[in-house]
XYZ file of C-alpha atoms in Angstrom:
745
model
C 0.089 -0.015 0.060
C 2.633 1.828 0.295
C 4.267 1.605 -3.183
C 5.410 5.209 -4.262
C 4.065 6.958 -7.667
C 6.566 6.066 -10.930
C 7.667 8.557 -13.086
C 5.468 8.477 -16.208
C 4.892 10.917 -18.575
C 1.662 12.188 -20.100
C 0.108 9.064 -21.161
C 1.444 6.598 -17.776
C 4.126 5.342 -19.631
C 7.388 4.409 -17.663
C 10.754 5.904 -19.686
C 12.019 2.002 -20.902
C 8.369 0.159 -20.517
C 6.142 -1.569 -22.978
C 2.939 -1.332 -23.445
C 1.933 -4.707 -21.798
C 4.582 -4.058 -18.443
C 1.959 -0.959 -18.357
C -1.026 -2.700 -18.158
C 0.146 -5.327 -15.782
C 1.753 -3.028 -13.800
C -2.504 -0.639 -13.373
C -4.193 -4.362 -12.856
C -1.439 -4.991 -10.163
C -1.477 -1.752 -8.614
C -5.810 -2.076 -8.999
C -5.411 -5.921 -7.293
C -3.408 -4.082 -4.358
C -6.245 -1.245 -3.371
C -9.415 -3.527 -4.318
C -8.454 -7.185 -3.552
C -11.178 -9.004 -3.731
C -14.173 -6.656 -3.195
C -17.018 -7.667 -5.912
C -19.307 -5.176 -8.016
C -22.630 -5.457 -8.301
C -22.556 -8.526 -10.673
C -20.790 -10.287 -7.386
C -17.664 -10.414 -9.503
C -13.921 -9.514 -8.774
C -13.597 -5.839 -9.832
C -9.814 -7.330 -11.192
C -11.251 -9.823 -12.994
C -13.867 -7.471 -14.679
C -11.282 -5.117 -15.748
C -8.724 -8.427 -17.279
C -12.194 -9.783 -18.779
C -12.690 -5.660 -20.497
C -8.877 -5.326 -21.651
C -9.306 -8.543 -23.814
C -12.313 -7.451 -25.429
C -10.249 -4.165 -25.627
C -7.200 -5.730 -27.222
C -9.519 -7.749 -30.225
C -10.440 -4.279 -31.055
C -6.889 -3.182 -30.801
C -6.602 0.101 -29.134
C -3.851 1.656 -27.433
C -2.321 1.333 -24.457
C -4.308 4.933 -22.472
C -7.425 3.451 -23.185
C -6.129 -0.637 -21.483
C -4.600 0.362 -17.850
C -7.669 3.272 -17.725
C -9.907 0.258 -17.971
C -8.047 -1.976 -15.117
C -8.797 1.961 -12.736
C -11.936 2.581 -13.665
C -13.667 0.851 -10.258
C -13.726 0.568 -7.072
C -13.945 4.769 -7.647
C -13.664 4.693 -3.709
C -10.251 2.717 -3.801
C -8.684 4.249 -7.016
C -8.980 7.763 -6.334
C -8.834 10.242 -9.328
C -5.521 12.040 -8.198
C -3.666 8.884 -7.563
C -4.216 7.587 -10.960
C -2.880 9.968 -12.427
C 0.055 10.591 -10.040
C 0.744 6.901 -11.271
C -0.258 6.766 -14.770
C -0.670 10.319 -15.956
C -3.222 13.116 -16.370
C -4.417 10.971 -19.857
C -5.247 7.616 -18.151
C -6.908 9.796 -16.009
C -9.481 11.648 -18.187
C -10.457 8.393 -19.253
C -10.943 6.605 -16.340
C -13.092 10.889 -14.703
C -15.288 9.879 -18.236
C -16.274 6.431 -18.069
C -17.155 7.536 -13.805
C -19.138 10.093 -15.497
C -21.453 7.767 -17.619
C -21.472 4.656 -15.264
C -23.283 7.056 -12.471
C -26.058 7.868 -15.507
C -27.176 4.235 -14.782
C -29.591 4.895 -11.635
C -31.934 6.424 -15.095
C -32.963 3.377 -16.328
C -33.623 1.893 -12.797
C -37.233 3.295 -12.936
C -39.253 1.007 -15.650
C -41.233 3.687 -17.765
C -38.820 6.443 -17.046
C -39.503 9.881 -18.413
C -38.613 10.960 -21.955
C -37.342 13.695 -20.627
C -34.526 12.379 -17.967
C -33.980 9.988 -20.435
C -33.201 13.094 -23.289
C -30.988 14.090 -19.924
C -28.841 10.872 -19.604
C -28.043 10.802 -23.633
C -27.057 14.584 -23.262
C -24.826 13.954 -20.760
C -23.651 10.884 -21.893
C -23.313 12.381 -25.268
C -20.732 15.137 -23.596
C -18.835 12.852 -21.832
C -18.179 10.503 -24.321
C -17.273 13.174 -27.066
C -14.040 14.545 -24.443
C -12.676 11.530 -25.996
C -13.934 9.190 -28.313
C -11.969 6.374 -26.806
C -14.196 6.180 -23.633
C -18.005 4.893 -26.328
C -15.456 0.987 -26.774
C -14.631 1.201 -22.770
C -18.448 1.355 -22.310
C -19.077 -0.853 -24.485
C -16.158 -3.536 -23.290
C -16.978 -2.862 -20.092
C -21.006 -3.946 -20.880
C -19.969 -6.405 -23.257
C -18.668 -8.300 -20.810
C -21.027 -7.808 -17.735
C -23.691 -9.359 -20.388
C -21.510 -12.245 -20.735
C -20.988 -13.027 -16.844
C -23.966 -13.030 -16.284
C -25.036 -15.200 -19.368
C -22.090 -17.986 -17.870
C -23.297 -17.961 -14.380
C -27.387 -18.039 -15.872
C -27.641 -15.580 -13.239
C -29.860 -12.374 -15.152
C -28.648 -9.078 -14.694
C -30.685 -5.872 -13.501
C -32.920 -5.262 -16.393
C -32.439 -1.889 -16.488
C -28.897 -2.932 -17.615
C -30.192 -4.771 -20.018
C -32.665 -2.078 -20.926
C -30.049 0.076 -21.591
C -28.055 -1.854 -23.953
C -30.325 -2.492 -26.410
C -32.149 1.009 -25.699
C -28.677 2.557 -25.956
C -25.395 1.284 -26.584
C -26.329 -0.752 -28.751
C -27.386 1.336 -31.267
C -24.352 3.379 -30.411
C -22.166 0.261 -31.617
C -23.953 -0.372 -34.934
C -23.930 3.972 -35.415
C -20.207 3.519 -35.042
C -19.555 0.823 -37.059
C -19.041 -1.235 -34.318
C -21.110 -4.196 -35.467
C -19.830 -7.803 -33.666
C -20.168 -5.597 -30.589
C -23.968 -4.531 -31.672
C -25.245 -8.067 -32.641
C -23.249 -9.665 -29.259
C -24.940 -6.529 -27.355
C -28.387 -7.168 -28.482
C -28.670 -11.278 -28.435
C -27.563 -11.181 -24.785
C -29.826 -8.499 -23.912
C -32.576 -9.977 -25.691
C -32.047 -13.247 -24.157
C -32.265 -11.438 -20.305
C -35.125 -9.156 -21.190
C -37.722 -11.771 -23.135
C -36.045 -14.669 -21.895
C -39.168 -16.920 -23.287
C -38.602 -15.558 -26.635
C -35.053 -16.460 -26.755
C -35.395 -19.915 -26.000
C -38.534 -20.460 -28.705
C -36.205 -18.975 -31.503
C -33.247 -20.353 -30.885
C -35.318 -23.950 -30.096
C -36.542 -23.759 -33.789
C -33.563 -22.277 -35.123
C -31.339 -25.740 -33.430
C -34.054 -27.716 -34.955
C -33.355 -26.925 -38.935
C -29.667 -26.438 -38.041
C -28.326 -29.554 -39.472
C -29.845 -28.628 -43.129
C -29.224 -25.113 -43.010
C -25.484 -25.604 -42.559
C -25.301 -28.324 -44.888
C -27.086 -26.237 -47.873
C -24.185 -23.461 -46.467
C -21.749 -25.859 -47.557
C -22.820 -27.090 -50.060
C -23.176 -23.375 -51.598
C -20.150 -22.412 -50.278
C -18.845 -25.220 -52.187
C -19.969 -24.124 -55.356
C -19.453 -20.189 -55.064
C -16.025 -21.456 -54.654
C -15.485 -23.332 -57.883
C -17.444 -20.135 -59.767
C -14.921 -17.969 -58.379
C -11.517 -19.759 -59.313
C -12.861 -20.635 -62.515
C -13.197 -16.877 -63.038
C -10.019 -16.147 -62.003
C -10.770 -14.090 -58.523
C -9.278 -15.234 -55.781
C -12.082 -15.210 -52.498
C -13.176 -16.004 -49.369
C -16.059 -17.183 -49.253
C -17.727 -18.569 -45.797
C -21.557 -18.993 -43.874
C -22.677 -15.633 -42.385
C -23.369 -16.083 -38.178
C -26.840 -15.794 -37.780
C -27.553 -13.377 -34.243
C -31.760 -14.165 -32.946
C -32.008 -10.817 -32.676
C -31.745 -9.136 -35.671
C -34.061 -12.243 -36.897
C -36.398 -11.406 -34.018
C -37.058 -7.635 -35.814
C -37.185 -8.260 -39.169
C -39.817 -11.511 -38.026
C -41.490 -9.110 -36.403
C -41.298 -5.751 -39.058
C -41.812 -7.983 -41.855
C -44.034 -9.942 -39.905
C -43.131 -12.606 -42.003
C -42.221 -16.299 -40.362
C -38.910 -17.694 -39.840
C -38.358 -19.533 -42.808
C -39.049 -16.952 -44.836
C -36.262 -14.224 -43.225
C -33.114 -14.668 -45.261
C -30.628 -13.741 -42.590
C -31.564 -17.521 -41.565
C -28.902 -18.627 -44.744
C -26.106 -16.032 -45.823
C -22.677 -16.485 -47.404
C -20.041 -14.074 -47.413
C -17.527 -13.561 -50.079
C -14.394 -11.392 -49.483
C -12.218 -10.442 -52.460
C -9.200 -8.033 -53.057
C -10.427 -5.700 -54.898
C -13.847 -3.308 -55.341
C -13.562 -4.131 -58.900
C -13.409 -7.837 -58.232
C -16.527 -7.002 -55.814
C -18.541 -6.548 -59.131
C -17.442 -9.173 -60.951
C -18.456 -11.224 -58.013
C -21.529 -9.980 -57.577
C -21.958 -11.221 -61.501
C -20.773 -14.867 -60.646
C -23.132 -14.932 -57.894
C -25.920 -13.449 -60.324
C -25.547 -15.662 -63.096
C -25.746 -19.045 -60.275
C -28.751 -18.175 -58.570
C -31.726 -16.444 -59.202
C -31.542 -12.476 -57.679
C -35.042 -10.984 -55.920
C -36.001 -7.955 -57.702
C -35.460 -5.178 -55.466
C -33.180 -6.857 -52.713
C -29.983 -5.069 -53.917
C -28.132 -3.211 -51.832
C -24.610 -1.514 -53.488
C -23.146 0.326 -50.560
C -19.870 0.314 -51.923
C -21.522 3.168 -54.493
C -23.623 5.159 -51.798
C -22.191 4.233 -48.201
C -24.509 3.768 -45.045
C -24.121 7.114 -42.861
C -21.452 5.063 -40.507
C -18.980 3.989 -43.247
C -20.473 0.371 -43.723
C -19.624 -0.133 -47.628
C -20.508 -3.604 -49.554
C -22.655 -5.431 -51.919
C -25.806 -6.550 -50.467
C -27.744 -9.248 -52.540
C -30.454 -12.057 -51.770
C -30.970 -14.905 -54.338
C -33.374 -18.110 -54.529
C -31.756 -20.503 -54.764
C -32.067 -24.059 -55.628
C -34.697 -25.150 -53.996
C -36.663 -21.707 -54.173
C -35.729 -20.319 -50.406
C -33.655 -17.334 -50.079
C -29.856 -17.071 -49.849
C -28.226 -13.583 -48.238
C -25.197 -13.276 -50.035
C -22.256 -10.113 -49.348
C -19.608 -9.157 -51.012
C -16.636 -6.697 -50.234
C -13.222 -5.924 -49.929
C -10.489 -7.082 -46.640
C -10.324 -3.363 -46.326
C -13.949 -3.270 -45.392
C -14.456 -6.596 -43.457
C -11.687 -4.570 -41.396
C -14.261 -2.205 -41.294
C -17.287 -3.901 -41.363
C -15.791 -5.520 -38.002
C -14.251 -2.845 -35.986
C -16.130 0.400 -37.088
C -14.313 3.562 -35.843
C -11.840 1.299 -33.909
C -10.599 -0.078 -37.889
C -8.896 3.485 -37.473
C -6.851 3.129 -34.405
C -5.520 -0.730 -35.371
C -4.899 -0.670 -39.089
C -4.887 3.408 -41.040
C -2.963 4.785 -37.701
C -0.624 1.095 -37.903
C 2.038 -0.065 -35.720
C 2.532 -1.293 -32.472
C 4.613 -0.611 -28.822
C 6.363 1.988 -28.716
C 5.394 4.570 -31.685
C 2.267 4.129 -31.637
C 2.050 4.808 -27.732
C -0.614 6.842 -27.125
C -2.480 7.029 -30.861
C -5.915 8.096 -30.755
C -8.832 9.012 -32.636
C -7.728 12.737 -32.549
C -4.625 12.227 -34.505
C -6.422 10.692 -38.005
C -7.351 14.527 -37.838
C -10.239 17.335 -37.174
C -12.111 15.808 -40.543
C -12.007 12.327 -38.681
C -13.062 13.207 -35.389
C -15.876 15.591 -37.072
C -17.433 12.670 -38.497
C -17.376 10.414 -35.398
C -18.620 13.152 -33.600
C -21.284 12.886 -35.404
C -22.053 9.570 -36.088
C -22.751 10.581 -31.715
C -25.170 13.363 -32.189
C -26.612 11.566 -35.025
C -27.079 8.229 -32.049
C -28.414 10.919 -29.671
C -30.639 12.410 -31.811
C -32.066 8.929 -32.316
C -32.277 6.953 -29.777
C -33.909 10.105 -28.179
C -36.763 10.126 -30.714
C -36.903 6.593 -30.109
C -36.857 6.150 -26.495
C -39.946 9.559 -26.742
C -42.344 7.436 -29.314
C -41.844 4.739 -26.839
C -42.272 5.200 -23.590
C -44.114 9.172 -24.398
C -47.243 9.683 -22.196
C -48.157 11.995 -25.250
C -46.865 14.738 -27.906
C -45.613 16.968 -24.978
C -42.712 14.396 -24.401
C -41.139 15.546 -27.592
C -39.669 19.046 -26.820
C -38.173 17.645 -23.955
C -36.384 15.492 -26.800
C -35.636 18.418 -28.737
C -34.549 21.279 -26.499
C -31.440 20.938 -26.997
C -28.688 20.712 -30.373
C -24.780 19.883 -30.448
C -22.791 21.956 -32.813
C -18.944 20.807 -33.271
C -16.191 23.270 -33.648
C -13.665 22.942 -36.452
C -11.246 21.460 -33.375
C -14.191 19.194 -33.096
C -15.589 20.074 -29.520
C -19.376 19.891 -28.978
C -20.898 22.997 -27.649
C -24.444 22.454 -26.548
C -27.174 24.785 -27.013
C -30.737 25.144 -26.943
C -32.367 24.318 -30.114
C -32.960 27.598 -32.496
C -29.777 28.688 -30.929
C -27.679 30.789 -33.494
C -24.399 31.303 -34.477
C -24.077 34.330 -32.133
C -25.402 31.621 -29.533
C -22.484 29.756 -30.878
C -19.937 32.255 -30.360
C -20.721 33.512 -26.868
C -21.478 30.107 -25.409
C -17.167 29.453 -26.520
C -16.425 32.558 -25.596
C -17.990 36.382 -24.595
C -14.874 38.445 -27.000
C -15.478 35.887 -29.903
C -19.264 37.053 -28.762
C -18.674 41.006 -29.008
C -16.250 40.114 -32.546
C -18.554 38.002 -34.504
C -18.970 39.295 -37.405
C -20.579 36.528 -39.695
C -20.622 32.665 -39.812
C -19.592 30.048 -41.673
C -21.714 26.720 -41.126
C -20.244 23.219 -42.631
C -17.888 25.528 -44.941
C -20.730 28.354 -45.932
C -21.350 31.539 -45.035
C -24.788 31.621 -43.908
C -27.055 34.616 -42.119
C -26.031 35.259 -38.623
C -29.624 34.947 -37.102
C -29.405 31.477 -39.077
C -30.779 28.169 -37.027
C -28.580 25.337 -36.068
C -28.847 21.874 -36.357
C -27.060 19.245 -34.262
C -23.803 17.511 -36.176
C -23.057 21.550 -38.086
C -20.003 22.533 -37.891
C -19.674 26.216 -37.254
C -16.521 28.782 -37.500
C -17.348 31.714 -36.540
C -15.758 35.405 -39.046
C -14.115 37.855 -36.234
C -13.188 41.118 -35.467
C -10.056 42.164 -34.817
C -9.993 42.425 -30.808
C -9.159 46.549 -30.792
C -11.372 46.950 -26.937
C -13.646 48.767 -29.133
C -15.461 46.529 -30.492
C -18.848 45.151 -29.926
C -21.983 43.651 -30.650
C -24.900 45.141 -32.864
C -28.272 46.903 -30.582
C -30.336 44.212 -33.206
C -29.089 40.560 -31.770
C -31.578 42.215 -29.178
C -34.901 42.423 -31.364
C -36.642 39.097 -30.461
C -38.200 40.299 -34.100
C -34.848 39.528 -36.300
C -33.673 36.433 -34.631
C -30.333 36.711 -33.461
C -30.539 35.410 -30.429
C -32.318 32.439 -28.641
C -30.091 31.810 -25.995
C -31.198 33.933 -21.953
C -27.333 33.233 -21.553
C -26.226 35.479 -24.628
C -29.444 38.310 -24.483
C -27.824 38.907 -20.867
C -24.397 39.295 -21.987
C -25.402 41.197 -24.946
C -27.016 43.677 -22.730
C -24.499 43.708 -20.291
C -22.177 44.756 -22.980
C -25.008 47.737 -23.416
C -25.422 48.517 -20.031
C -21.445 49.135 -19.378
C -21.063 51.567 -22.484
C -24.364 52.935 -21.196
C -22.357 52.924 -17.845
C -19.614 54.815 -19.099
C -21.349 57.025 -21.071
C -22.899 58.731 -18.167
C -20.282 58.782 -16.291
C -17.821 60.942 -18.806
C -21.504 63.090 -18.974
C -21.508 63.238 -15.312
C -17.706 64.396 -14.979
C -18.133 67.070 -17.593
C -21.271 68.557 -15.747
C -19.445 68.457 -12.591
C -16.253 70.397 -14.271
C -18.584 73.077 -15.525
C -20.366 73.699 -11.803
C -16.355 73.789 -10.839
C -15.451 75.903 -13.358
C -18.612 78.272 -12.994
C -17.920 78.475 -9.166
C -14.262 79.055 -10.090
C -13.233 76.076 -8.045
C -11.511 73.931 -10.128
C -8.913 72.955 -7.783
C -10.748 71.151 -6.215
C -10.978 67.608 -5.871
C -13.456 65.412 -7.176
C -13.001 62.652 -4.558
C -13.329 65.352 -1.972
C -17.086 66.849 -3.801
C -17.716 62.575 -3.679
C -16.838 62.634 -0.160
C -19.392 65.650 1.271
C -22.618 64.474 -0.893
C -21.564 60.649 0.493
C -19.803 58.533 -2.140
C -17.077 56.763 -1.517
C -15.463 57.564 -4.894
C -15.929 60.520 -7.785
C -18.273 57.335 -10.581
C -20.752 57.311 -8.173
C -20.762 60.892 -8.094
C -20.492 61.516 -12.027
C -23.287 58.751 -12.625
C -26.328 60.284 -10.135
C -25.215 63.262 -11.695
C -25.701 62.430 -14.718
C -28.807 60.015 -13.882
C -30.497 63.416 -12.129
C -29.954 62.031 -8.925
C -27.330 64.972 -7.842
C -29.266 68.784 -8.745
C -27.233 71.713 -9.818
C -27.994 73.064 -6.765
C -26.931 70.282 -4.853
C -24.585 69.646 -6.582
C -23.206 73.484 -5.836
C -23.944 74.093 -2.083
C -21.552 70.982 -1.779
C -18.828 72.713 -3.854
C -19.462 75.812 -1.775
C -18.414 73.670 0.915
C -19.347 71.243 3.590
C -21.512 73.552 5.477
C -23.778 74.354 2.082
C -23.310 70.657 1.514
C -25.413 69.062 5.430
C -28.837 71.084 4.354
C -29.776 68.535 2.132
C -31.076 70.704 0.444
C -33.913 68.849 -2.378
C -33.707 70.051 -6.287
C -35.770 73.602 -6.248
C -38.423 71.810 -8.340
C -39.657 69.707 -6.312
C -43.500 70.091 -6.218
C -44.006 72.305 -2.714
C -47.511 70.439 -1.401
C -48.794 71.978 2.077
C -49.986 70.076 4.634
C -51.886 70.490 8.185
C -50.935 68.311 10.797
C -52.885 68.342 13.811
C -51.304 69.190 16.570
C -48.929 66.861 18.421
C -51.071 63.973 16.274
C -51.244 63.043 12.765
C -54.711 64.396 11.462
C -55.126 64.290 7.827
C -54.470 67.499 5.332
C -57.335 69.592 4.020
C -57.640 71.583 0.554
C -54.934 71.067 -2.054
C -52.568 68.573 0.240
C -50.865 65.226 -0.761
C -52.235 62.972 1.816
C -49.122 62.878 4.024
C -48.857 63.095 7.578
C -45.627 63.786 9.895
C -46.535 62.708 13.086
C -45.904 64.406 16.454
C -45.581 67.877 14.765
C -47.953 70.834 13.030
C -48.600 72.696 10.568
C -45.614 71.859 8.646
C -45.191 72.229 4.945
C -43.991 69.080 2.715
C -43.501 68.510 -0.761
C -42.520 64.865 -2.451
C -39.270 64.382 -3.389
C -38.419 64.437 -7.043
C -35.750 61.942 -7.184
C -37.927 59.318 -5.787
C -41.301 60.325 -6.463
C -42.902 58.493 -3.548
C -46.408 57.399 -4.349
C -49.687 55.467 -2.715
C -48.564 52.847 -0.857
C -44.900 53.389 -1.042
C -43.108 53.466 2.409
C -42.675 56.997 3.332
C -39.668 59.387 5.326
C -39.687 62.378 5.996
C -36.378 64.915 5.780
C -36.327 68.318 7.407
C -34.748 71.074 4.929
C -34.164 74.451 4.975
C -36.717 76.373 4.422
C -38.503 73.940 2.368
C -40.833 71.793 4.797
C -40.362 68.641 5.578
C -38.765 66.567 1.944
C -40.667 63.048 1.272
C -38.610 60.521 -0.061
C -39.104 56.667 -0.291
C -37.482 54.559 2.307
C -34.949 53.041 -0.675
C -34.343 56.317 -1.622
C -30.793 56.407 -2.537
C -30.360 60.185 -1.987
C -32.307 60.194 1.033
C -29.712 57.348 2.432
C -26.860 60.030 1.585
C -28.890 62.617 3.827
C -29.389 61.106 6.503
C -25.803 59.195 6.239
C -25.251 62.901 7.341
C -27.388 64.788 9.005
C -29.620 61.540 11.140
C -31.405 63.761 13.581
C -33.843 65.855 10.575
C -35.060 62.354 9.701
C -38.485 62.515 10.527
C -41.585 59.622 10.647
C -44.482 60.102 7.737
C -47.033 57.998 6.506
C -49.955 58.302 3.830
C -52.996 59.717 5.145
C -56.334 58.406 3.848
C -57.131 60.739 1.616
C -53.650 59.680 -0.447
C -54.905 55.834 0.279
C -58.614 55.955 -0.978
C -58.956 59.491 -2.705
C -59.691 62.933 -1.759
C -62.040 63.952 0.247
C -64.175 65.555 -2.626
C -64.948 62.116 -4.478
C -62.128 62.707 -6.888
C -58.911 59.887 -6.534
C -55.701 61.552 -5.649
C -53.319 61.397 -8.930
C -49.379 61.206 -7.848
C -46.514 62.203 -10.837
C -44.608 58.203 -10.891
C -41.495 58.743 -13.509
C -40.950 55.687 -16.151
C -38.099 54.763 -18.086
C -38.327 52.960 -21.132
C -35.773 51.461 -23.223
C -37.487 49.707 -27.004
C -35.735 48.896 -30.370
C -36.114 52.335 -32.439
C -39.315 51.831 -35.238
C -41.962 53.941 -36.769
C -44.878 54.109 -34.320
C -43.280 52.810 -31.024
C -44.005 55.921 -28.961
C -47.686 56.289 -30.462
C -47.901 52.265 -29.240
C -46.455 53.279 -26.017
C -48.332 56.423 -24.976
C -52.050 54.079 -26.506
C -50.659 52.300 -23.550
C -51.078 54.800 -20.345
C -54.210 56.550 -22.260
C -55.795 52.642 -22.122
C -55.161 52.654 -18.252
C -56.620 56.455 -17.895
C -53.215 57.675 -16.901
C -52.437 61.490 -17.801
C -48.435 61.515 -19.001
C -47.577 65.388 -18.231
C -43.734 64.779 -19.523
C -41.635 63.056 -21.983
C -38.296 63.143 -22.597
C -37.556 60.595 -26.062
C -33.524 60.047 -27.053
C -32.430 57.546 -30.612
C -29.166 56.233 -30.482
C -27.596 53.180 -32.286
C -31.632 52.111 -33.177
C -32.630 52.187 -29.392
C -35.352 54.799 -28.195
C -34.770 55.840 -24.638
C -37.674 56.949 -23.191
C -38.616 59.017 -19.812
C -42.420 59.534 -19.177
C -43.489 61.229 -16.325
C -47.349 60.074 -15.832
C -50.027 60.350 -13.089
C -50.962 57.706 -11.086
C -53.620 56.886 -8.542
C -51.392 53.946 -6.997
C -48.273 51.790 -7.125
C -50.504 49.044 -8.394
C -51.743 50.941 -10.946
C -48.268 51.763 -12.584
C -47.542 48.157 -12.048
C -50.206 47.045 -14.242
C -49.015 49.952 -17.011
C -45.750 48.578 -16.497
C -46.951 45.339 -17.392
C -48.813 45.857 -20.755
C -45.457 48.201 -21.722
C -43.576 45.482 -21.696
C -46.205 43.804 -24.083
C -45.920 46.148 -26.215
C -43.729 44.951 -29.970
C -39.695 46.061 -29.218
C -40.115 47.081 -25.930
C -36.397 45.885 -24.268
C -37.149 47.308 -20.574
C -39.375 49.402 -18.926
C -38.899 50.489 -15.123
C -39.929 52.901 -12.754
C -37.587 55.063 -12.505
């Protein structure tokens, strides 16, 4: 247990060690920590690892995959950091990806799991596999041995394991061309999920096995003789029978067992493509071809790369005989699929080929493999949805995500309907800001093009100068440039930062003008900010630009701390007299604002313009010099600064009955409130917004508009009876076409 980490390279290989040395060292290290511990199947972890490695050797994988196969389980005894220290980061990444996939097994442990949960499992499994194509081989080999173990022990596995194998893993093996694994996975899962049908089908096949084998042997001899006479060197053999494939054809084509052509099949392997067609002509000369039963997968390969000639003929007994014809290279791919790229295309073994992986074949091949993964995810997801979903409502859950590729074959997950702009921001915020165009599968497309799973997306970006940025059109939902809320937030953040910068500059300019007018240009901005209750000059500039600090208040602060301490509000605030009762609250009569000042008689009050309180807002008063009590909302930032400087001037206030329920004359009181609206500029925008105010019977007493870069910024002063009515009106304004934001100031 006290072994020290050996010196290894990034792939977990000791200098001078052979491939077999590394794998055996991993098995020994694993057994030292796992001992005789067993997994869910009852098999020892070390025995499972050895058998999985044996399956992977047949696929010709590299040393890193074989090493990782020994170190996956048990995770609690084989810590990832220890794996990385002893065997390298590459092996540790493979182990981590496999463990992520294994944790998804719980989904299928619930019979009839929801389709959206299955889609989530497919999504996570896809992303884990996409990190390295070799993880697929690890997963399939591990599951294949698990089923072999249960078959040998005559003890069925958890039905969830067999169901996952048949519904997810076997289709994955088929998509990647791993047919040897696919057929065995299907047959074993079929055996455990429907044992009665499996045994009945096997029994019926066994009854006629002798006659069938005699016929196949006779057909093979005849075909060999004819091929040799034509000078074609070929290997002719019988094709293995796969029970699940036969069962599927019987069920889908509604045929009896004797009518299935797969029961009797020949395979012909030749040297060249030309010999494939020569052999096809000889087969058709010997036996009669069945119409519409010929497929030329050499001229038109399957999407997963499979190539071969398939034909069905009527033999001498007038029963179907299927013949497959292919070259040796095609046969290798038919047996091993993507794994043939490691075993044959890259070539070699030992030190020279150590660490070979899918990416080594180049980005184009890796992208092709990734597309097969994406096609598998889409097809299996649709199948699960149609088979188990209670209704059409489940389908959106299966289609709510898409998976596209970068030019480097990295998988990017996006919401359905996402555009190249969403893709760019997902890769990096800076790339999104600089996005100017996009190529999809090598072709230029508009930036509002909806992407599809499996496409390769390349972004055409502006040079990084520090001044580039997104277009305001991207925020217009009618133009369809952005689908993802995450992207929309990032675009808005950029424009908010831009407006912040502009407001800061405008506020600084106003402050500088006041300093020049007062002859106090030597006064530091930080000192002026401190006098007005700000920690720095930046927030002061923003407050000035947004009219939270009036000119009069700013001038008093420039003249000195004593003047600033008065807390005088902006001169334009409404002066509305209220008569309070002697030593107890009573409502004002006549032209009042309905505000009560607790405990003080006959004080003049005014509603502060900085925050414009409206019933039933929580309010508070501040005693000014010469202007009575200034009434603010409790969350008003201007009031907070004045209260910090002079807390003794804060006074309790409340709304009177007239303010809350209407005046004594029966008329509803109305209070001014300011509303800010930002929207994509268009003809008729102002008309549509004011129609909302008119419909809700709100009087607009002032309006300011500014349009910049196709975005309109509007500020309305409206008279409202209460805050509830204002909130309902703002909700209606937000529904106006093109409105980005509508809020109370």
